[in-house]
Amino acid sequence: MITRKQGSCTTILVGKKASIDGSTLIARNDDGHEALDPQRFVVVQPDEQPRHYKAVLSALELDLPENPMRYTATPNAVLTNGTWAAAGINAANVAMSATETITTNPRILGLDPYNQESGMGEEDYVTLVLPYIHSAREGVERLGALLDQYGTYEPNGIAFADKEEVWWLETIGGHHWAAVRIPDDSYVVAPNRMNIDHFDFESEDTLCSKDLKALIDENHLNPDFEGYNLRHIFGSSSVKDSVYNNPRTWYGQNALGTPSDDPQNQELPFICKATRKISVEDVKFVLSSHFENTEFDTYGTTNTPEQAQLFRPIGINRNHSVHILQIRNHVDEKLAGIQWLAFGANTFNHVVPFYTNVEDTPACYRDATATFDLNNMYWLSCTAALLGDTDYSKYVDLRDTYELATVGKFREIQNKTDKAGAAADPQAANEELAAFALKAMTEMLGRMVISGSNRMKLRYDFND
């Protein structure tokens, strides 16, 4: 069996009527197999997009269309395992996030095995789809057609958004898939499990493989007496889900306004109707969370070590980056796409609202390598997270003060740029944002070092 690296991300989706400003939001922690994996933020120009694609992790090869659009991406800095473009927004203001590793069961794999030899995977999806789509639905249709033809070697969830719609697609077995349009007034918190539950094959707001219903019916895959619950049919519902996946959904839904009591519940809903409008800051909080204000808090001071380690938190050391892809409806079209971005473990980073209708990205976000470099935002953010982890209760107030000031400044720069409308220079705004972000993170790290040095165990209080 081929061994491939997989991520273990958490995704949040927000419809335009559920967000505070009428924008669509798709967001994900890009979590990896290792704690560190340097990431970059780049713009891929049409002449840089391959016309013949060859994967690294499988024997997949295919020709690509001749008319790609410019798009942003957050690829790996070290390309040993392929590009892993992860997420971005293209010139048509369509956003894509790929992927959320999900779960499956042997019943579907016995009927539709993975294409281990030449299928697609997380390495490939953004590069193969995002440069060619003009709407979220078109993204689902293009990816679905590619899955029909080439298949996949792993189970994944993929998000798409334009200014009107948010779609979520999950792969099923080797060559099947299903997708749901998220209602405008609703949101989703999706961990590493099969997430789609109730599925209406007759709805205009669903898409799937042409033979998916027949596959279910003819092979006796449906455990329910009524309806089609794809999580029941194709998912796992395992003991691991009850400690690794379900608690993340439970905490995220509670934080966003849908209360429930049981963090291990296997039946937590896929789609939740919003009870209040959701902001970017709300999404970032959830994607950084570690069960704050519960007995399961990893950094808790009144709980037991067993409680603190019982459930897998959303914010972990393996957060390589976090993106919140926002398509806005209240600004000039060239300013509509915003890729909120941060690197490293989310407990001590901050998301910066980069405009995506640009020709290049700031060097401190673009040029990470495998070499440690505090002038690069990836390595700087990872350093702050590592130091913060040594004494969370000491550094958390400093982090909160810093985050309030920096994100406030980001919003100020963004508001100034937005007001300029068609005359705005989003490239210059991004440079200003990046420069302030790097300066602020460096200052925070410096304050952490100065404060923490007084509390080192290797000290002696008598002076010479």
Short mmCIF file of C-alpha atoms in Angstrom, two decimals:
data_model
loop_
_atom_site.label_atom_id
_atom_site.label_comp_id
_atom_site.label_asym_id
_atom_site.label_seq_id
_atom_site.Cartn_x
_atom_site.Cartn_y
_atom_site.Cartn_z
CA MET A 1 0.00 0.00 0.00
CA ILE A 2 1.30 3.48 -0.91
CA THR A 3 1.92 5.71 2.11
CA ARG A 4 0.92 9.33 1.52
CA LYS A 5 0.84 12.26 3.91
CA GLN A 6 -2.57 13.60 4.89
CA GLY A 7 -3.70 16.71 6.71
CA SER A 8 -6.23 16.87 9.51
CA CYS A 9 -7.93 20.21 8.99
CA THR A 10 -11.08 21.97 10.24
CA THR A 11 -13.39 23.86 7.85
CA ILE A 12 -15.99 26.61 8.42
CA LEU A 13 -18.48 27.76 5.76
CA VAL A 14 -20.78 30.79 6.06
CA GLY A 15 -23.58 31.82 3.69
CA LYS A 16 -23.97 35.47 2.72
CA LYS A 17 -27.05 36.07 4.89
CA ALA A 18 -25.33 34.47 7.86
CA SER A 19 -22.28 36.77 7.71
CA ILE A 20 -22.09 40.17 9.33
CA ASP A 21 -21.49 42.08 6.08
CA GLY A 22 -23.29 39.97 3.47
CA SER A 23 -20.15 38.29 2.16
CA THR A 24 -19.60 34.58 1.67
CA LEU A 25 -16.89 32.93 3.79
CA ILE A 26 -15.05 29.64 3.38
CA ALA A 27 -12.27 29.01 5.88
CA ARG A 28 -9.94 26.18 6.85
CA ASN A 29 -7.00 25.36 9.05
CA ASP A 30 -4.44 23.78 6.75
CA ASP A 31 -3.14 21.21 9.22
CA GLY A 32 -0.32 18.85 8.32
CA HIS A 33 1.20 15.56 9.30
CA GLU A 34 4.21 17.26 10.93
CA ALA A 35 4.35 20.28 13.22
CA LEU A 36 6.35 22.35 10.73
CA ASP A 37 5.96 22.56 6.95
CA PRO A 38 6.86 26.01 5.57
CA GLN A 39 4.08 27.67 3.57
CA ARG A 40 4.06 30.50 1.03
CA PHE A 41 1.43 32.97 -0.22
CA VAL A 42 1.74 33.49 -3.97
CA VAL A 43 -0.02 34.70 -7.09
CA VAL A 44 0.00 32.20 -9.97
CA GLN A 45 -0.06 34.01 -13.30
CA PRO A 46 -1.65 32.39 -16.38
CA ASP A 47 1.75 31.80 -18.00
CA GLU A 48 2.92 29.98 -14.84
CA GLN A 49 0.01 27.53 -14.87
CA PRO A 50 0.98 24.17 -16.42
CA ARG A 51 -0.69 23.11 -19.68
CA HIS A 52 0.23 19.49 -19.00
CA TYR A 53 -0.07 18.47 -15.37
CA LYS A 54 1.92 15.66 -13.78
CA ALA A 55 1.30 14.77 -10.13
CA VAL A 56 4.07 13.88 -7.68
CA LEU A 57 2.20 11.50 -5.36
CA SER A 58 0.51 9.44 -8.08
CA ALA A 59 0.90 8.62 -11.76
CA LEU A 60 -1.83 11.14 -12.66
CA GLU A 61 -1.17 13.09 -15.87
CA LEU A 62 -3.57 15.22 -17.88
CA ASP A 63 -3.70 18.16 -20.25
CA LEU A 64 -5.23 21.37 -18.89
CA PRO A 65 -7.22 24.06 -20.71
CA GLU A 66 -5.40 26.84 -22.54
CA ASN A 67 -7.20 29.72 -20.82
CA PRO A 68 -6.30 29.72 -17.09
CA MET A 69 -7.02 32.73 -14.93
CA ARG A 70 -4.68 34.32 -12.41
CA TYR A 71 -5.22 32.99 -8.87
CA THR A 72 -3.74 33.14 -5.39
CA ALA A 73 -2.49 30.06 -3.56
CA THR A 74 -0.70 28.97 -0.39
CA PRO A 75 1.61 26.19 -1.59
CA ASN A 76 4.28 24.29 0.27
CA ALA A 77 7.71 25.91 0.29
CA VAL A 78 9.34 22.50 -0.08
CA LEU A 79 7.86 20.67 -3.07
CA THR A 80 8.98 17.12 -2.31
CA ASN A 81 5.34 16.01 -2.02
CA GLY A 82 3.96 18.33 -4.69
CA THR A 83 2.58 21.85 -4.72
CA TRP A 84 -0.42 21.50 -2.35
CA ALA A 85 -1.82 24.90 -3.39
CA ALA A 86 -4.39 24.60 -0.56
CA ALA A 87 -6.60 27.65 -1.13
CA GLY A 88 -7.05 30.77 -3.17
CA ILE A 89 -9.26 33.19 -5.08
CA ASN A 90 -9.12 33.57 -8.85
CA ALA A 91 -9.53 36.60 -11.12
CA ALA A 92 -13.28 35.93 -11.37
CA ASN A 93 -13.60 36.27 -7.56
CA VAL A 94 -14.27 32.56 -7.06
CA ALA A 95 -12.73 30.96 -3.96
CA MET A 96 -11.66 27.37 -3.38
CA SER A 97 -10.29 25.55 -0.33
CA ALA A 98 -8.92 22.02 -0.68
CA THR A 99 -8.99 19.84 1.26
CA GLU A 100 -10.58 18.62 4.45
CA THR A 101 -9.53 15.00 4.93
CA ILE A 102 -12.67 13.00 5.72
CA THR A 103 -13.62 9.43 6.64
CA THR A 104 -15.32 6.54 4.89
CA ASN A 105 -16.22 2.88 5.40
CA PRO A 106 -15.41 -0.50 3.80
CA ARG A 107 -18.87 -0.92 2.28
CA ILE A 108 -18.29 1.81 -0.29
CA LEU A 109 -14.61 0.98 -0.74
CA GLY A 110 -15.58 -2.60 -1.57
CA LEU A 111 -17.71 -1.28 -4.43
CA ASP A 112 -15.65 1.71 -5.54
CA PRO A 113 -12.01 1.31 -4.43
CA TYR A 114 -9.61 4.24 -4.42
CA ASN A 115 -7.56 4.80 -7.54
CA GLN A 116 -4.27 4.38 -5.70
CA GLU A 117 -2.15 4.28 -8.83
CA SER A 118 -3.24 7.34 -10.81
CA GLY A 119 -5.95 9.16 -8.89
CA MET A 120 -6.10 12.75 -7.67
CA GLY A 121 -5.52 13.98 -4.14
CA GLU A 122 -5.08 17.06 -2.01
CA GLU A 123 -1.83 17.76 -3.80
CA ASP A 124 -3.68 18.41 -7.06
CA TYR A 125 -7.18 19.85 -6.66
CA VAL A 126 -6.65 23.62 -6.53
CA THR A 127 -4.22 23.60 -9.46
CA LEU A 128 -6.59 21.50 -11.58
CA VAL A 129 -9.78 23.44 -10.83
CA LEU A 130 -9.44 27.01 -9.52
CA PRO A 131 -7.88 28.70 -12.60
CA TYR A 132 -10.78 27.59 -14.83
CA ILE A 133 -14.02 28.31 -12.94
CA HIS A 134 -16.32 31.34 -12.95
CA SER A 135 -18.71 30.34 -10.14
CA ALA A 136 -18.84 28.07 -7.13
CA ARG A 137 -21.27 25.71 -8.87
CA GLU A 138 -18.95 25.54 -11.86
CA GLY A 139 -16.18 24.54 -9.47
CA VAL A 140 -18.25 21.62 -8.21
CA GLU A 141 -19.07 20.59 -11.77
CA ARG A 142 -15.46 20.71 -12.97
CA LEU A 143 -14.11 18.82 -9.96
CA GLY A 144 -16.94 16.30 -10.22
CA ALA A 145 -16.13 15.63 -13.88
CA LEU A 146 -12.45 15.12 -13.00
CA LEU A 147 -13.39 12.70 -10.22
CA ASP A 148 -15.62 10.79 -12.62
CA GLN A 149 -12.74 10.44 -15.07
CA TYR A 150 -9.62 10.10 -12.92
CA GLY A 151 -10.85 9.23 -9.44
CA THR A 152 -9.08 9.85 -6.14
CA TYR A 153 -6.81 7.91 -3.82
CA GLU A 154 -8.16 9.48 -0.60
CA PRO A 155 -11.42 10.86 0.88
CA ASN A 156 -11.68 14.66 0.96
CA GLY A 157 -14.04 17.61 1.38
CA ILE A 158 -13.63 20.68 -0.84
CA ALA A 159 -15.24 24.13 -0.50
CA PHE A 160 -16.13 26.68 -3.20
CA ALA A 161 -17.61 30.17 -2.96
CA ASP A 162 -18.52 33.11 -5.14
CA LYS A 163 -20.28 36.30 -4.07
CA GLU A 164 -23.67 34.54 -4.03
CA GLU A 165 -23.15 30.88 -3.12
CA VAL A 166 -21.13 28.51 -0.96
CA TRP A 167 -20.80 24.85 -2.02
CA TRP A 168 -19.30 21.83 -0.24
CA LEU A 169 -18.23 18.67 -2.10
CA GLU A 170 -17.22 15.36 -0.54
CA THR A 171 -15.54 12.54 -2.42
CA ILE A 172 -17.08 9.09 -2.04
CA GLY A 173 -15.00 5.99 -2.73
CA GLY A 174 -12.67 6.18 -5.69
CA HIS A 175 -14.87 7.86 -8.33
CA HIS A 176 -18.06 9.11 -6.69
CA TRP A 177 -18.93 12.42 -5.05
CA ALA A 178 -21.76 14.54 -3.66
CA ALA A 179 -22.09 18.29 -3.14
CA VAL A 180 -24.48 20.60 -1.28
CA ARG A 181 -25.12 24.32 -1.62
CA ILE A 182 -25.01 25.82 1.87
CA PRO A 183 -28.17 27.90 2.50
CA ASP A 184 -27.52 31.64 2.57
CA ASP A 185 -28.72 31.91 6.18
CA SER A 186 -26.62 29.01 7.49
CA TYR A 187 -23.11 27.93 8.43
CA VAL A 188 -21.09 24.71 8.69
CA VAL A 189 -18.32 23.46 10.97
CA ALA A 190 -16.70 20.45 9.27
CA PRO A 191 -13.94 18.31 10.86
CA ASN A 192 -12.19 15.18 9.52
CA ARG A 193 -15.27 13.04 9.00
CA MET A 194 -17.90 12.54 6.33
CA ASN A 195 -20.00 15.63 7.03
CA ILE A 196 -22.96 15.71 4.63
CA ASP A 197 -25.98 14.21 6.36
CA HIS A 198 -29.47 14.55 4.81
CA PHE A 199 -29.23 14.62 1.01
CA ASP A 200 -32.07 15.39 -1.40
CA PHE A 201 -31.33 13.91 -4.83
CA GLU A 202 -34.13 16.02 -6.37
CA SER A 203 -33.01 19.40 -5.03
CA GLU A 204 -31.50 22.14 -7.20
CA ASP A 205 -29.11 22.75 -4.31
CA THR A 206 -27.40 19.35 -4.60
CA LEU A 207 -25.12 17.81 -7.21
CA CYS A 208 -23.58 14.33 -7.31
CA SER A 209 -22.28 11.49 -9.44
CA LYS A 210 -24.98 10.44 -11.92
CA ASP A 211 -25.26 6.91 -10.54
CA LEU A 212 -24.89 7.70 -6.83
CA LYS A 213 -28.52 6.98 -5.87
CA ALA A 214 -28.51 3.75 -7.86
CA LEU A 215 -25.23 2.75 -6.25
CA ILE A 216 -26.84 3.15 -2.82
CA ASP A 217 -30.11 1.42 -3.66
CA GLU A 218 -28.79 -1.47 -5.70
CA ASN A 219 -26.07 -2.36 -3.20
CA HIS A 220 -28.13 -2.04 0.00
CA LEU A 221 -25.92 0.68 1.48
CA ASN A 222 -28.60 2.72 3.27
CA PRO A 223 -28.97 1.83 6.98
CA ASP A 224 -31.95 4.18 7.44
CA PHE A 225 -35.60 3.30 6.80
CA GLU A 226 -36.32 6.73 5.31
CA GLY A 227 -34.30 9.29 3.40
CA TYR A 228 -30.65 9.40 2.46
CA ASN A 229 -28.13 10.42 5.13
CA LEU A 230 -24.76 10.31 3.38
CA ARG A 231 -22.85 10.33 6.65
CA HIS A 232 -24.70 7.18 7.69
CA ILE A 233 -24.26 5.60 4.26
CA PHE A 234 -20.64 6.45 3.46
CA GLY A 235 -19.11 7.72 6.72
CA SER A 236 -17.40 6.08 9.66
CA SER A 237 -19.17 7.00 12.94
CA SER A 238 -16.21 5.48 14.77
CA VAL A 239 -14.85 5.74 18.30
CA LYS A 240 -12.10 7.95 16.88
CA ASP A 241 -14.78 10.31 15.50
CA SER A 242 -16.17 10.68 19.03
CA VAL A 243 -12.88 12.05 20.39
CA TYR A 244 -11.10 13.43 17.31
CA ASN A 245 -13.84 14.93 15.14
CA ASN A 246 -17.22 15.39 16.82
CA PRO A 247 -15.93 17.55 19.72
CA ARG A 248 -14.55 20.09 17.24
CA THR A 249 -17.95 20.41 15.58
CA TRP A 250 -19.61 20.64 19.00
CA TYR A 251 -17.32 23.44 20.18
CA GLY A 252 -17.51 25.38 16.91
CA GLN A 253 -21.29 25.19 16.76
CA ASN A 254 -21.61 26.32 20.37
CA ALA A 255 -19.25 29.24 19.73
CA LEU A 256 -21.20 30.32 16.64
CA GLY A 257 -24.60 30.17 18.32
CA THR A 258 -25.96 26.60 18.08
CA PRO A 259 -25.83 25.16 21.60
CA SER A 260 -25.61 21.46 22.37
CA ASP A 261 -24.48 19.46 25.38
CA ASP A 262 -22.75 16.33 24.08
CA PRO A 263 -19.32 16.82 22.48
CA GLN A 264 -19.18 13.18 21.38
CA ASN A 265 -22.54 13.13 19.63
CA GLN A 266 -22.26 11.36 16.26
CA GLU A 267 -25.42 13.12 14.99
CA LEU A 268 -24.38 16.75 15.26
CA PRO A 269 -25.91 18.47 12.22
CA PHE A 270 -23.95 19.30 9.09
CA ILE A 271 -25.76 22.60 8.38
CA CYS A 272 -26.80 25.01 11.15
CA LYS A 273 -29.08 28.00 10.68
CA ALA A 274 -27.33 31.08 12.03
CA THR A 275 -28.82 32.59 15.19
CA ARG A 276 -26.65 35.71 14.83
CA LYS A 277 -24.46 37.20 12.11
CA ILE A 278 -20.96 35.73 11.92
CA SER A 279 -17.80 37.83 11.50
CA VAL A 280 -14.30 36.99 10.30
CA GLU A 281 -13.16 37.41 13.90
CA ASP A 282 -15.69 34.77 15.00
CA VAL A 283 -14.35 32.33 12.42
CA LYS A 284 -10.75 32.98 13.44
CA PHE A 285 -11.60 32.41 17.11
CA VAL A 286 -13.12 29.01 16.35
CA LEU A 287 -10.22 27.98 14.13
CA SER A 288 -7.78 28.91 16.93
CA SER A 289 -9.78 27.34 19.74
CA HIS A 290 -8.72 24.68 22.23
CA PHE A 291 -11.98 24.21 24.17
CA GLU A 292 -11.66 27.44 26.13
CA ASN A 293 -14.02 27.77 29.11
CA THR A 294 -14.65 24.01 29.22
CA GLU A 295 -13.09 21.18 31.22
CA PHE A 296 -11.44 20.00 27.99
CA ASP A 297 -9.20 23.08 27.53
CA THR A 298 -5.70 21.97 26.55
CA TYR A 299 -4.29 24.96 28.45
CA GLY A 300 -6.75 24.66 31.35
CA THR A 301 -5.55 25.25 34.90
CA THR A 302 -8.42 23.70 36.88
CA ASN A 303 -9.02 20.52 34.86
CA THR A 304 -7.12 17.24 35.04
CA PRO A 305 -4.45 16.21 32.51
CA GLU A 306 -6.80 13.47 31.34
CA GLN A 307 -9.58 15.99 30.63
CA ALA A 308 -7.15 18.33 28.84
CA GLN A 309 -6.03 15.55 26.50
CA LEU A 310 -9.34 13.77 25.96
CA PHE A 311 -10.41 15.59 22.78
CA ARG A 312 -8.46 16.89 19.79
CA PRO A 313 -8.69 20.71 19.74
CA ILE A 314 -9.12 22.82 16.60
CA GLY A 315 -6.04 24.96 17.16
CA ILE A 316 -3.01 22.65 17.32
CA ASN A 317 0.74 22.69 16.73
CA ARG A 318 0.15 21.22 13.25
CA ASN A 319 -1.72 24.33 11.98
CA HIS A 320 0.53 25.25 9.05
CA SER A 321 -1.71 28.10 7.96
CA VAL A 322 -5.25 29.35 8.27
CA HIS A 323 -7.23 31.01 5.50
CA ILE A 324 -10.59 32.76 5.51
CA LEU A 325 -11.63 33.35 1.89
CA GLN A 326 -14.12 36.21 1.73
CA ILE A 327 -16.04 37.32 -1.36
CA ARG A 328 -17.69 40.67 -0.61
CA ASN A 329 -20.80 42.23 -2.12
CA HIS A 330 -20.54 45.81 -0.80
CA VAL A 331 -17.30 46.98 -2.47
CA ASP A 332 -15.93 47.51 -5.95
CA GLU A 333 -15.53 44.22 -7.81
CA LYS A 334 -11.74 44.47 -7.96
CA LEU A 335 -11.65 44.70 -4.16
CA ALA A 336 -14.22 41.95 -3.51
CA GLY A 337 -11.85 39.02 -2.95
CA ILE A 338 -10.04 38.94 0.41
CA GLN A 339 -7.74 36.13 1.52
CA TRP A 340 -7.39 36.49 5.26
CA LEU A 341 -4.20 34.59 6.05
CA ALA A 342 -1.96 33.59 8.92
CA PHE A 343 0.83 31.04 9.34
CA GLY A 344 1.75 28.65 12.14
CA ALA A 345 -0.21 27.42 15.14
CA ASN A 346 -3.28 29.62 15.47
CA THR A 347 -2.97 30.28 19.21
CA PHE A 348 -0.51 33.14 18.63
CA ASN A 349 -0.99 34.33 15.06
CA HIS A 350 -3.28 36.87 13.41
CA VAL A 351 -5.11 36.87 10.07
CA VAL A 352 -4.24 39.61 7.59
CA PRO A 353 -6.85 40.67 4.97
CA PHE A 354 -4.92 40.47 1.70
CA TYR A 355 -6.60 41.63 -1.50
CA THR A 356 -6.45 38.93 -4.18
CA ASN A 357 -6.83 41.05 -7.34
CA VAL A 358 -3.06 41.66 -7.43
CA GLU A 359 -0.05 40.68 -9.51
CA ASP A 360 2.24 39.63 -6.64
CA THR A 361 2.29 39.07 -2.88
CA PRO A 362 4.51 40.67 -0.18
CA ALA A 363 7.94 39.07 0.08
CA CYS A 364 7.71 38.23 3.80
CA TYR A 365 4.63 36.08 3.07
CA ARG A 366 5.81 34.82 -0.33
CA ASP A 367 9.38 33.65 0.13
CA ALA A 368 9.53 31.07 2.93
CA THR A 369 12.07 28.28 2.53
CA ALA A 370 13.09 25.33 4.67
CA THR A 371 15.68 27.58 6.36
CA PHE A 372 14.62 29.25 9.62
CA ASP A 373 14.34 33.01 9.08
CA LEU A 374 12.72 35.48 11.48
CA ASN A 375 12.32 37.96 8.62
CA ASN A 376 9.75 35.58 7.12
CA MET A 377 6.22 35.54 8.48
CA TYR A 378 5.91 31.75 8.51
CA TRP A 379 8.95 31.22 10.72
CA LEU A 380 8.23 34.26 12.87
CA SER A 381 4.70 33.05 13.58
CA CYS A 382 5.88 29.54 14.42
CA THR A 383 8.42 30.96 16.87
CA ALA A 384 5.78 33.04 18.68
CA ALA A 385 3.48 30.02 18.95
CA LEU A 386 6.26 27.84 20.36
CA LEU A 387 7.21 30.39 23.03
CA GLY A 388 3.56 31.05 23.86
CA ASP A 389 3.00 27.34 24.41
CA THR A 390 5.61 27.28 27.19
CA ASP A 391 3.44 29.45 29.47
CA TYR A 392 0.07 30.08 27.86
CA SER A 393 -1.57 31.68 30.89
CA LYS A 394 1.28 34.21 31.13
CA TYR A 395 1.30 35.20 27.46
CA VAL A 396 -2.40 35.03 26.54
CA ASP A 397 -3.23 38.57 27.73
CA LEU A 398 -0.32 39.94 25.73
CA ARG A 399 -1.58 38.04 22.70
CA ASP A 400 -5.11 39.38 23.10
CA THR A 401 -3.92 42.98 23.47
CA TYR A 402 -1.68 42.60 20.45
CA GLU A 403 -4.40 40.97 18.34
CA LEU A 404 -6.90 43.73 19.11
CA ALA A 405 -4.42 46.44 18.08
CA THR A 406 -3.12 44.71 14.96
CA VAL A 407 -6.43 43.55 13.54
CA GLY A 408 -7.81 47.01 14.26
CA LYS A 409 -4.98 48.46 12.17
CA PHE A 410 -5.64 45.93 9.40
CA ARG A 411 -9.28 46.99 9.36
CA GLU A 412 -8.22 50.64 9.18
CA ILE A 413 -6.03 49.99 6.13
CA GLN A 414 -8.78 47.92 4.55
CA ASN A 415 -11.44 50.59 5.14
CA LYS A 416 -9.21 53.25 3.58
CA THR A 417 -8.58 51.06 0.54
CA ASP A 418 -12.23 50.09 0.14
CA LYS A 419 -13.33 53.72 0.18
CA ALA A 420 -11.07 54.45 -2.78
CA GLY A 421 -13.15 52.04 -4.85
CA ALA A 422 -12.03 51.53 -8.44
CA ALA A 423 -9.14 53.97 -7.88
CA ALA A 424 -7.69 51.86 -5.05
CA ASP A 425 -4.29 50.18 -5.27
CA PRO A 426 -4.77 46.75 -3.65
CA GLN A 427 -1.13 45.83 -4.29
CA ALA A 428 0.07 48.81 -2.23
CA ALA A 429 -2.48 48.00 0.47
CA ASN A 430 -1.15 44.45 0.73
CA GLU A 431 2.41 45.71 1.15
CA GLU A 432 1.28 48.06 3.92
CA LEU A 433 -0.64 45.24 5.61
CA ALA A 434 2.30 42.83 5.44
CA ALA A 435 4.82 45.38 6.72
CA PHE A 436 2.65 46.21 9.72
CA ALA A 437 1.94 42.53 10.41
CA LEU A 438 5.64 41.63 10.39
CA LYS A 439 6.54 44.58 12.61
CA ALA A 440 3.76 43.85 15.09
CA MET A 441 4.55 40.13 15.32
CA THR A 442 8.24 40.91 15.85
CA GLU A 443 7.38 43.37 18.62
CA MET A 444 5.09 40.84 20.31
CA LEU A 445 7.73 38.13 20.16
CA GLY A 446 10.25 40.59 21.66
CA ARG A 447 7.92 41.41 24.53
CA MET A 448 7.36 37.69 25.13
CA VAL A 449 11.12 37.07 25.30
CA ILE A 450 11.73 39.98 27.68
CA SER A 451 8.85 38.99 29.95
CA GLY A 452 9.59 35.28 29.86
CA SER A 453 13.29 35.65 30.59
CA ASN A 454 12.45 36.77 34.13
CA ARG A 455 10.60 33.49 34.74
CA MET A 456 13.21 31.02 33.50
CA LYS A 457 13.83 28.06 35.80
CA LEU A 458 17.58 28.54 35.36
CA ARG A 459 17.88 31.61 37.58
CA TYR A 460 19.21 32.67 40.96
CA ASP A 461 17.87 35.72 42.73
CA PHE A 462 21.00 36.84 44.61
CA ASN A 463 23.15 39.26 42.62
CA ASP A 464 26.94 39.00 42.44
#
